[in-house]
Coordinates of C-alpha atoms (C1' of nucleotides) in Angstrom, one line a residue:
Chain A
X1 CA 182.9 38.8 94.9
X2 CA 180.2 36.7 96.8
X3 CA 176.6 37.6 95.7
X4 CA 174.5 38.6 98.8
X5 CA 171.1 36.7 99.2
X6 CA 168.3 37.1 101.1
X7 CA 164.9 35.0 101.5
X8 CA 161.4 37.0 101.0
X9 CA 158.8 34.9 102.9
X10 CA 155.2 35.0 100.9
X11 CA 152.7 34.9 102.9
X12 CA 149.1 37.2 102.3
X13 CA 151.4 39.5 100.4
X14 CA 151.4 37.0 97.1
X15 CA 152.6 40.2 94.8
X16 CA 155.7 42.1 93.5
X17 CA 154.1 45.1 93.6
X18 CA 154.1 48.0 96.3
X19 CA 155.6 45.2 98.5
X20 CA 157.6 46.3 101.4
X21 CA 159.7 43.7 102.4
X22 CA 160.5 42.6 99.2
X23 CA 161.3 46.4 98.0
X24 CA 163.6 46.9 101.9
X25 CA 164.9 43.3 100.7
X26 CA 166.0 44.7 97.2
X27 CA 168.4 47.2 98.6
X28 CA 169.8 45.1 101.1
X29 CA 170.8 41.8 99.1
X30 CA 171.9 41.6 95.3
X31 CA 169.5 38.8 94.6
X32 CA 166.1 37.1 96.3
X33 CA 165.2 34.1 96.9
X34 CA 161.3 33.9 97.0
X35 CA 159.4 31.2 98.8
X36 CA 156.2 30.2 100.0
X37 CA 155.7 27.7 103.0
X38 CA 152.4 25.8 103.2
X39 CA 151.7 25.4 107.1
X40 CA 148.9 22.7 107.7
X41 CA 148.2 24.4 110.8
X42 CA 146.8 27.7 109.1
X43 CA 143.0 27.6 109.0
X44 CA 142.1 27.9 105.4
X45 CA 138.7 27.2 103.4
X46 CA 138.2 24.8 100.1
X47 CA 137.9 27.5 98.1
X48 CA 140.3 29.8 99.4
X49 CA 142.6 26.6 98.3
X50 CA 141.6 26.8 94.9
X51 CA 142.2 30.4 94.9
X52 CA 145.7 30.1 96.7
X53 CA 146.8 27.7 93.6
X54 CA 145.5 29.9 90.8
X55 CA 147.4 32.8 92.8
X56 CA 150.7 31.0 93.2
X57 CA 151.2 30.0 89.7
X58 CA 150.5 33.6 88.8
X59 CA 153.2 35.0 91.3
X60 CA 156.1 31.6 90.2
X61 CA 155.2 33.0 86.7
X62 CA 156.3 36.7 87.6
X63 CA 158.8 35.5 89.5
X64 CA 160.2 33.3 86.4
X65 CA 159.9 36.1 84.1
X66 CA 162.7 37.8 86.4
X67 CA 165.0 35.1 86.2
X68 CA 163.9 33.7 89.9
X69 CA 161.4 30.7 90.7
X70 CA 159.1 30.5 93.7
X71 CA 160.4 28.1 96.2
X72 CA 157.6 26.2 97.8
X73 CA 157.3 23.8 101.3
X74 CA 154.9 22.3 102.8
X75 CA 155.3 21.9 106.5
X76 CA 155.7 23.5 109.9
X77 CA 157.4 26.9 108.4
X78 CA 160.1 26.9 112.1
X79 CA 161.4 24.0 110.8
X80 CA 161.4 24.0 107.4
X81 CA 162.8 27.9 107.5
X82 CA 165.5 26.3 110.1
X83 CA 166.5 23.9 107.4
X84 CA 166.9 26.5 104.7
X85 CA 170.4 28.5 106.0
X86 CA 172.0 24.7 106.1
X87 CA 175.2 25.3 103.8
X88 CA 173.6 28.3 102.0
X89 CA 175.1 31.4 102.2
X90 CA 171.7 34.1 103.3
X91 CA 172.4 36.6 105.3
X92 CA 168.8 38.4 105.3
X93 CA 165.2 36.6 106.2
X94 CA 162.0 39.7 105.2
X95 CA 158.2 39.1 105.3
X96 CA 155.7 41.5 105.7
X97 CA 153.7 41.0 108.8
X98 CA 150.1 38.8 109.5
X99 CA 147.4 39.9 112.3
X100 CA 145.7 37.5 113.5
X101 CA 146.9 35.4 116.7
X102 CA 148.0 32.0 115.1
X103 CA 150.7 33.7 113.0
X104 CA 151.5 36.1 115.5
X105 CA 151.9 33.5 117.8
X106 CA 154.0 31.9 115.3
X107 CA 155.8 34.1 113.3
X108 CA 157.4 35.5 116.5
X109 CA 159.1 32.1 117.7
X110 CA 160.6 32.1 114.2
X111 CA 161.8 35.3 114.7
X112 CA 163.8 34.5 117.9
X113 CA 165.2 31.1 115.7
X114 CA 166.4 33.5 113.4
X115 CA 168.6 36.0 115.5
X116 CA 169.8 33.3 117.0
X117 CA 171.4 31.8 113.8
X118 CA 172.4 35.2 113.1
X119 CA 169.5 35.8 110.7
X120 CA 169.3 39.6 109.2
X121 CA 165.1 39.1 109.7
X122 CA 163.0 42.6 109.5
X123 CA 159.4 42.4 109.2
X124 CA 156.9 44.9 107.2
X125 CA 153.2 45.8 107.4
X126 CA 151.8 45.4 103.3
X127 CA 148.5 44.0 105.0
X128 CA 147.0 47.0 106.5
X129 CA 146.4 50.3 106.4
X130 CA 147.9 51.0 110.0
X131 CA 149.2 48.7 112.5
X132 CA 146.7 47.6 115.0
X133 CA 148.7 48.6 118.2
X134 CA 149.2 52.3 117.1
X135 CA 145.6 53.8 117.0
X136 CA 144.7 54.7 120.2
X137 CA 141.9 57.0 121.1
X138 CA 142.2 59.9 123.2
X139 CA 141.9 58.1 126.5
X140 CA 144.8 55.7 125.7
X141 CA 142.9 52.8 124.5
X142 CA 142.1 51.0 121.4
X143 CA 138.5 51.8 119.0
X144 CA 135.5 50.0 119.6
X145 CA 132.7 51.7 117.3
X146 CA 133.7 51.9 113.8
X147 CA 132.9 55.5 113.1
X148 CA 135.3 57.1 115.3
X149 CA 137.5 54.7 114.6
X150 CA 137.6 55.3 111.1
X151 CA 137.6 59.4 111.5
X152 CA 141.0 59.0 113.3
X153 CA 142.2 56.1 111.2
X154 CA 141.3 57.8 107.9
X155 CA 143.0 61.2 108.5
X156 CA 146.0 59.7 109.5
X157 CA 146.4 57.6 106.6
X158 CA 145.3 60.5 104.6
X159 CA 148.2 62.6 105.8
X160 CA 151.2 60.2 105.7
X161 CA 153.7 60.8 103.0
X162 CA 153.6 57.9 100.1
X163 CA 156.6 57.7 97.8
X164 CA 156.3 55.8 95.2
X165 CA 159.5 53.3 95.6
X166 CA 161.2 52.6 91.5
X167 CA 161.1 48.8 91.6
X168 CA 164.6 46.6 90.9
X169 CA 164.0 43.4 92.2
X170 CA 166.5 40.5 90.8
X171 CA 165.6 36.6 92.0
X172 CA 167.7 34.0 92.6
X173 CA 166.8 30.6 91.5
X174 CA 168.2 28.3 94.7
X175 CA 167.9 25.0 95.1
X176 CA 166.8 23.2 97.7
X177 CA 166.0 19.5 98.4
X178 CA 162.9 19.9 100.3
X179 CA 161.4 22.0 98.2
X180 CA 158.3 21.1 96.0
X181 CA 155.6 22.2 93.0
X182 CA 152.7 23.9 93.2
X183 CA 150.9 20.9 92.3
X184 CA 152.1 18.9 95.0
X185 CA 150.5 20.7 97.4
X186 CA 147.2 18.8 96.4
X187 CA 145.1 22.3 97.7
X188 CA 142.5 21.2 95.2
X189 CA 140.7 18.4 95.0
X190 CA 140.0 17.2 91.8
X191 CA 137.1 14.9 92.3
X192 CA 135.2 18.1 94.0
X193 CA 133.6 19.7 90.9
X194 CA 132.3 22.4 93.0
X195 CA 135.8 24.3 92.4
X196 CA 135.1 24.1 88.8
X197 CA 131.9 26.1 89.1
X198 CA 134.0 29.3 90.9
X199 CA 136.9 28.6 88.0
X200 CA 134.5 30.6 85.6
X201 CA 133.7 33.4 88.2
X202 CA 137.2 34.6 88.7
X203 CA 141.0 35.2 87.5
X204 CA 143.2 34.9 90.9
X205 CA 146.8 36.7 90.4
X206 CA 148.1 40.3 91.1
X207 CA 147.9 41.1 87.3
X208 CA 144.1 40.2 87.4
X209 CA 144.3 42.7 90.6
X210 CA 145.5 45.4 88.8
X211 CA 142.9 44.7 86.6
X212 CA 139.9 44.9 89.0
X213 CA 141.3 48.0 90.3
X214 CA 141.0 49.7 87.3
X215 CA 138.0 48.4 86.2
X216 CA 136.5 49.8 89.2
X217 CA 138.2 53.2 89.3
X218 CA 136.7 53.7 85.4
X219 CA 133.3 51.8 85.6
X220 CA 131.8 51.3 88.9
X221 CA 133.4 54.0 91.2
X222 CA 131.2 56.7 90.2
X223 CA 128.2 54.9 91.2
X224 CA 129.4 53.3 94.6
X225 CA 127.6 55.2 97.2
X226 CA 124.5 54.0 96.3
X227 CA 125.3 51.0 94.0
X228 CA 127.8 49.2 96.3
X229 CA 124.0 48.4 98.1
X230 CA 121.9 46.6 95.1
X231 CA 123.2 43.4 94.6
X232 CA 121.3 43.1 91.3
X233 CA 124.1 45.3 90.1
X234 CA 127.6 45.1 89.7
X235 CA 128.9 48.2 91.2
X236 CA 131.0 46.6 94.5
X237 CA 134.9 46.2 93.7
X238 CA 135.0 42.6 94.0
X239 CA 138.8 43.2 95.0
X240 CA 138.2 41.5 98.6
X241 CA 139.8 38.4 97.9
X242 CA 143.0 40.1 96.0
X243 CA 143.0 42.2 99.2
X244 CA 143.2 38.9 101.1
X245 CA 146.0 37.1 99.7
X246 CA 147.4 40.6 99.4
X247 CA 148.1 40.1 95.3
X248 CA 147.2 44.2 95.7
X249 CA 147.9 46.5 98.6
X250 CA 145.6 48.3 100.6
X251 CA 147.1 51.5 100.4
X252 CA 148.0 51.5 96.8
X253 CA 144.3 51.1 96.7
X254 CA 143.5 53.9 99.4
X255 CA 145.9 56.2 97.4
X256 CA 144.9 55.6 93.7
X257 CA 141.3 55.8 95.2
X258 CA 142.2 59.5 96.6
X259 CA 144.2 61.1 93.7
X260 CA 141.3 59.7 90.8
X261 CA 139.6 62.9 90.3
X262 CA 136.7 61.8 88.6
X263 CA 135.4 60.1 91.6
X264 CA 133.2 62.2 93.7
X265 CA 133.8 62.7 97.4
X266 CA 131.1 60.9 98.2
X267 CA 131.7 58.3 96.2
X268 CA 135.1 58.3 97.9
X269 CA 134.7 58.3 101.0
X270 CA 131.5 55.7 101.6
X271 CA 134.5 53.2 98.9
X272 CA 137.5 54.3 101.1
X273 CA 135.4 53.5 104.4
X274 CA 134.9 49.6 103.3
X275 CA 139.1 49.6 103.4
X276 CA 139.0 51.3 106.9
X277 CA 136.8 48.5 107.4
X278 CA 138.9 45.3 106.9
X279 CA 141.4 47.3 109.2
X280 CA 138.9 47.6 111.9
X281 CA 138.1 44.0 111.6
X282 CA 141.7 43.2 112.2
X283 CA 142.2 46.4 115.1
X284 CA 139.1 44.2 116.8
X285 CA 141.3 40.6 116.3
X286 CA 143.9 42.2 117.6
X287 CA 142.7 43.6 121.1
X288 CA 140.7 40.3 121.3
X289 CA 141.9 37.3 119.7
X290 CA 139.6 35.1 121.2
X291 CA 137.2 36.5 118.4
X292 CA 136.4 33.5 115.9
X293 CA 135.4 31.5 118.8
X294 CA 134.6 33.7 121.6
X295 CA 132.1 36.8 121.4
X296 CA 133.2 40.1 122.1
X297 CA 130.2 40.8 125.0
X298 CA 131.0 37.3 126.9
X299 CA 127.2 37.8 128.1
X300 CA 126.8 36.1 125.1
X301 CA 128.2 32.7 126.4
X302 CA 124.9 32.7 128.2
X303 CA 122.5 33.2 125.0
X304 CA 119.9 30.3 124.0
X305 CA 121.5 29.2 120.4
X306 CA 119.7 26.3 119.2
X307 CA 120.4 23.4 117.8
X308 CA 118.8 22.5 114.4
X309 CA 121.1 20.9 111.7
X310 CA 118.1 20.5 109.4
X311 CA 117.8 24.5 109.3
X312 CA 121.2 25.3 109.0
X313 CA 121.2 23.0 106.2
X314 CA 118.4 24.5 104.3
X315 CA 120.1 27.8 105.2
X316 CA 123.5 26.3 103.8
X317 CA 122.5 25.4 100.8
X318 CA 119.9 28.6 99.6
X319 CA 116.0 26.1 100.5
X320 CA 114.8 28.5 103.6
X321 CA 111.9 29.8 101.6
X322 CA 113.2 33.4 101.9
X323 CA 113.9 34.4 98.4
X324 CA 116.9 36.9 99.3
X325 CA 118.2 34.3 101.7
X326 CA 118.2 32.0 99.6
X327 CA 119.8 33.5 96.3
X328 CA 122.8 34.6 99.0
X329 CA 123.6 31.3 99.8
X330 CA 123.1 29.4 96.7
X331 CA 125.3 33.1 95.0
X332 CA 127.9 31.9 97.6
X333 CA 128.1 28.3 97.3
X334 CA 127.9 28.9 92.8
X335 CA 130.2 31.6 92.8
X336 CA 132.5 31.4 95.9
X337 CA 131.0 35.3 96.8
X338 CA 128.4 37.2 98.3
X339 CA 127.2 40.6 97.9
X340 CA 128.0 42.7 101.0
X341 CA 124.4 43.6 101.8
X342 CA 122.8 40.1 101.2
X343 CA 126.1 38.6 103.4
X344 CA 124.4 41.3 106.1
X345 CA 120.7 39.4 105.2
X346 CA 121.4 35.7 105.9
X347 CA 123.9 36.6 108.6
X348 CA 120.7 38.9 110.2
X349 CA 118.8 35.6 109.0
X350 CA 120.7 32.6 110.5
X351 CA 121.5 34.6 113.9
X352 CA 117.8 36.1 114.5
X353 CA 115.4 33.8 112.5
X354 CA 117.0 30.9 113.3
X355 CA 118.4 31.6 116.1
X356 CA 121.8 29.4 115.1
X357 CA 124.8 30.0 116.7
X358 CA 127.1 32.7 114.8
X359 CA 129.8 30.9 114.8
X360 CA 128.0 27.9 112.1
X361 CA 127.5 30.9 110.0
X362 CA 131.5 31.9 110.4
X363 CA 132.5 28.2 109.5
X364 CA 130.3 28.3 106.7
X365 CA 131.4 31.7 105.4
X366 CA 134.8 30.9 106.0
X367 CA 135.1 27.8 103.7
X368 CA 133.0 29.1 100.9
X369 CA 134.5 32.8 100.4
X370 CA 137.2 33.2 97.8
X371 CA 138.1 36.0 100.2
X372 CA 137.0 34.1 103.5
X373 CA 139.7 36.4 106.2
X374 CA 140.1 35.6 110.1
X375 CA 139.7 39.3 110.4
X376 CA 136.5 40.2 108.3
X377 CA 134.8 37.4 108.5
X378 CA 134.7 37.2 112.6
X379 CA 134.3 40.9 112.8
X380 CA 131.2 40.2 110.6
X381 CA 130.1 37.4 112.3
X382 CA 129.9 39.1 115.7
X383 CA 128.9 42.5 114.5
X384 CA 125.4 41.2 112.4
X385 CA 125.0 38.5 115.8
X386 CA 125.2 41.4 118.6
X387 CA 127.4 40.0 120.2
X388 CA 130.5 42.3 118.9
X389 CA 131.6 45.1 120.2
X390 CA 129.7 48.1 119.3
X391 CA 126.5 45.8 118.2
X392 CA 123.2 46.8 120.0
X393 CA 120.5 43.4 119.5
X394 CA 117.4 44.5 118.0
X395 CA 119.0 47.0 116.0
X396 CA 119.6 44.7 113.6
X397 CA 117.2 42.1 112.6
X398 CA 116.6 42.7 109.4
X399 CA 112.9 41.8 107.6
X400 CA 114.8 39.8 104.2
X401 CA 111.1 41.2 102.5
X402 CA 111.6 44.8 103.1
X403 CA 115.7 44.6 102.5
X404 CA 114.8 42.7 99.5
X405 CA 112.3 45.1 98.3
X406 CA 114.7 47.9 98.5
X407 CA 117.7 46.5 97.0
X408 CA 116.7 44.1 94.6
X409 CA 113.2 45.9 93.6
X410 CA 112.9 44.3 91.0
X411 CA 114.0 40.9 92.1
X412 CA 116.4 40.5 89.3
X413 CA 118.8 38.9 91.7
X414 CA 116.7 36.8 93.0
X415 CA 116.0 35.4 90.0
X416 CA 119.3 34.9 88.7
X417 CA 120.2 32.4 91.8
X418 CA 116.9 30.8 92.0
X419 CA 115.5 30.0 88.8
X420 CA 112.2 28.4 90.4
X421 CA 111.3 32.5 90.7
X422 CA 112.0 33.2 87.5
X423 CA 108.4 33.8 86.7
X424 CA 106.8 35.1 89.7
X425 CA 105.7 38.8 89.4
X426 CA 107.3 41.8 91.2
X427 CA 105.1 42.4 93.8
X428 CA 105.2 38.6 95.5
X429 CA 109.3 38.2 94.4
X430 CA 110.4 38.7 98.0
X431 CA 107.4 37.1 99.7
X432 CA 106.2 34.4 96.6
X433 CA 104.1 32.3 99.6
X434 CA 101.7 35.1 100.0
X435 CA 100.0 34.5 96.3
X436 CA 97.0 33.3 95.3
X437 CA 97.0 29.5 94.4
X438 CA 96.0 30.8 91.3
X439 CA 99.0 33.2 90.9
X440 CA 100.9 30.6 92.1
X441 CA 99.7 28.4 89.4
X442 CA 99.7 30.5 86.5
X443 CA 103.7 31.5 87.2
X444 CA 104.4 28.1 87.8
X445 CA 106.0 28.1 91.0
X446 CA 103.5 26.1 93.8
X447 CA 104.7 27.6 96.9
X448 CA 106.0 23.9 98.8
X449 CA 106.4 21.9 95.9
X450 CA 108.6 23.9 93.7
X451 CA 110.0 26.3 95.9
X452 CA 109.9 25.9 100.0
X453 CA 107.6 27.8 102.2
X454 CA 109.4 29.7 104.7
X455 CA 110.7 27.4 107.5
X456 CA 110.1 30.2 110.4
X457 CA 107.4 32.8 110.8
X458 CA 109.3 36.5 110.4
X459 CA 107.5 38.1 112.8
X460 CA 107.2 34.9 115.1
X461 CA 110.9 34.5 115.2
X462 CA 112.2 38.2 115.5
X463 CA 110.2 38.1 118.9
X464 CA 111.7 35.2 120.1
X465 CA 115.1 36.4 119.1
X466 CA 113.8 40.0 121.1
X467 CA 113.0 37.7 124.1
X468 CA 116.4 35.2 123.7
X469 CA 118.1 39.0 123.8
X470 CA 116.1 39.9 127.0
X471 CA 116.8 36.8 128.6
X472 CA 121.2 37.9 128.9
X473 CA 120.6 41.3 129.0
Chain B
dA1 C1' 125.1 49.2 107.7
dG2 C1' 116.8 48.8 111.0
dG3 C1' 112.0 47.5 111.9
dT4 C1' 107.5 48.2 114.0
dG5 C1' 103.5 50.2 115.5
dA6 C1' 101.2 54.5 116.7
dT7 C1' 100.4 59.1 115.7
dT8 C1' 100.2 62.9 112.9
dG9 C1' 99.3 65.5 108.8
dC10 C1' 97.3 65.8 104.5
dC11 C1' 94.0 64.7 100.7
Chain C
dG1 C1' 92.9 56.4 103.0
dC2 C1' 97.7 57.2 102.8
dA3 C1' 102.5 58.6 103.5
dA4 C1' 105.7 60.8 106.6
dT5 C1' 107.4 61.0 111.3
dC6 C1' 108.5 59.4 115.8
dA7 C1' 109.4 56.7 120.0
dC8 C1' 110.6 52.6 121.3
dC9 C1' 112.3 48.1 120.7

DNA sequence: AGGTGATTGCC
DNA sequence: GCAATCACC
């Protein structure tokens, strides 16, 4: 009897785990053939190329311990998937479904390529929590504002049935001649050592994943309302950029999040939110998809951005002379992450202060993150910027003193990114250029020798960005 | 998912 | 003198 195969496409879904397709796949075919196509067209970030690596050897080593071995290209995926059914005997083509517009765009042509070569090809959402075109408000059209969004969103995901599918899922090694290693697909570069610095900041992989998970069910979770703000803790899940390349699934996180008992609602709900969240970001992509390069309000076409590559450079690399500014960026650009509130900071920074345009801070952003995503990232971009869709402008201009003082009180963050700080006292941590020579001295930090002055006025520059706002509204 | 400046309320 | 509160940005 002829064994029955069938391809499962990785994509973002880099997992075995509470993986649609490749569970649907598994009672359709007798054996899988796994591969993974490298598409040169797909925007991706240096580090989210290290990442990708680390998190492909992990899944070919799962893969190998059931028999199979992840099959990789590198190439335009229609015709490199067109070459794959020459004399080989697959009757079914599964991946689980990508939001944003390029692989929409995409992935759709290579659906017609398939069912014309008589291609079994079903498709599977394992990315999100809902698909994008099925929350509609009450008057027909798609959210705009988070907070309703997220009511609807979250009962409805709340409510929907969830078995637990038994997993039986046998590879196939194939062979093919195009095919290549992991290696090959030179996505680091080894004379860069700036990879080797995020090496010791994280484990890549769906095991690691699982691992995070837990390790934030049983030691952060109970602290998150409050903690997930203070990034001179360690309370946030960190489990953004498994969430990206999808080595865990956002509802096996929304689910083990809901049944843990010893969480508090609270707790709960403000953790369960930041997964409605990344949803949002990708129910805004997909209603505009213009969104990484085009903002929401097109009023905004009309704002004075300037031009200053010297600031965005300082900015870029953690010398503005704003302590909480500056441990963000040089946090990001050490450790491939940011905290969540200090990503708010030097996006409110870069935006407002320096009135640069929001997309520099995207690009930037988007090639430093280990979990750098069309949808969060743009969403971000455009909802700290005012141009997005629910944003209102001088809302939110942050002071980095007064958000530093709060959430980093005692500037122990600070001072971990910028040693330069490491001896100024509490009450100047946030604002060091407003000590005494003599303070200045005696901690041994001279404000514009050994650490920057700031390189705008706060209160100067939040008024010009209040008058740049007037000028298009 | 804020900030500012003015006013009020309290010692 | 100072913290809490509010209207407006």
């Amino acid at each position: 009897m002829k064994t029955k195969l069938g391809i499962h496409w990785f994509r973002q879904d880099l997992r075995l785990s509470q993986n649609p397709s490749l569970e649907a796949l598994s009672n359709k075919v007798d054996q899988i053939v796994p591969i993974y196509i490298l598409d040169p067209k797909e925007r991706m970030g240096s580090v989210s190329k290290w990442w990708l690596e680390q998190s492909l050897k992990n899944l070919n080593d799962n893969i190998e311990r059931k028999n199979g071995k992840l099959k990789i290209f590198e190439g335009n995926p229609f015709d490199i998937i067109k070459s794959l059914f020459i004399n080989k005997n697959i009757e079914y083509f599964y991946w689980n479904r990508l939001y944003d517009p390029y692989s929409i765009t995409r992935d759709k042509k290579i659906k017609s390529l398939l069912k014309l070569e008589d291609i079994n090809c079903v498709t599977f959402n394992g990315y999100l929590l809902n698909e994008p075109w099925e929350i509609k408000n009450k008057s027909g059209s798609f959210f705009k504002v988070f907070t309703p969004y997220w009511r609807y969103c979250n009962e409805i995901t709340r409510s929907r049935k969830h078995n637990k599918k038994i997993q039986n899922i046998k590879f196939y090694n194939l062979n093919f001649k195009n095919s290549k290693n992991i290696q090959d697909l030179n996505l680091t570069n080894k004379k860069l050592k700036w990879t080797d610095k995020i090496n010791k900041h994280w484990l890549p992989g769906e095991n690691n994943a699982q691992l995070q998970l837990q390790k934030f069910i049983n030691q952060k979770a109970d602290n998150y309302s409050i903690g997930r703000d203070r990034p001179d803790k360690n309370l946030t899940s960190k489990l953004s950029p498994y969430l990206h390349f999808g080595e865990i699934s956002p509802i096996e996180i929304y689910n083990q999040i809901r049944v843990t008992k010893t969480i508090n609602s609270e707790n709960k709900d403000k953790f369960l939110a930041e997964i409605g969240w990344r949803d949002f970001s990708y129910n805004l992509l997909y209603h505009y998809p213009d969104m990484t390069k085009q903002p929401i309000q097109n009023k905004f076409n009309k704002f004075p951005w300037l031009n200053d590559n010297k600031n965005l450079k300082k900015w870029q690399k953690g010398f503005t002379g704003i302590p909480i500014v500056d441990a963000g960026m040089r946090q990001l650009y050490e450790t491939g992450w940011m905290h969540n509130r200090v990503r708010m900071i030097v996006g409110s920074f870069l935006t407002k202060n320096l009135l640069l345009h929001w997309k520099l801070g995207e690009q930037w952003f988007f090639d430093t993150l280990v979990d750098a995503d069309i949808g969060s990232n743009s969403a971000g971009w455009q909802w700290i910027s005012g141009c997005g869709a629910d944003a209102s402008p001088y809302f939110r201009i942050f002071n980095p003193i007064l958000q530093g003082q709060k959430f980093d009180p005692k500037g122990k963050y600070v001072k971990k990114y910028i040693p330069e700080l490491q001896n100024v006292t509490n009450k100047f941590i946030h604002n060091p250029w407003e000590m005494s020579e003599e303070s200045q001295i005696s901690c041994g930090c001279r404000i514009g020798k050994d650490y920057p002055n700031p390189i705008v006025d706060l209160k100067e520059t939040r008024n010009r960005a209040l008058s740049a706002f007037k000028t298009i509204s």
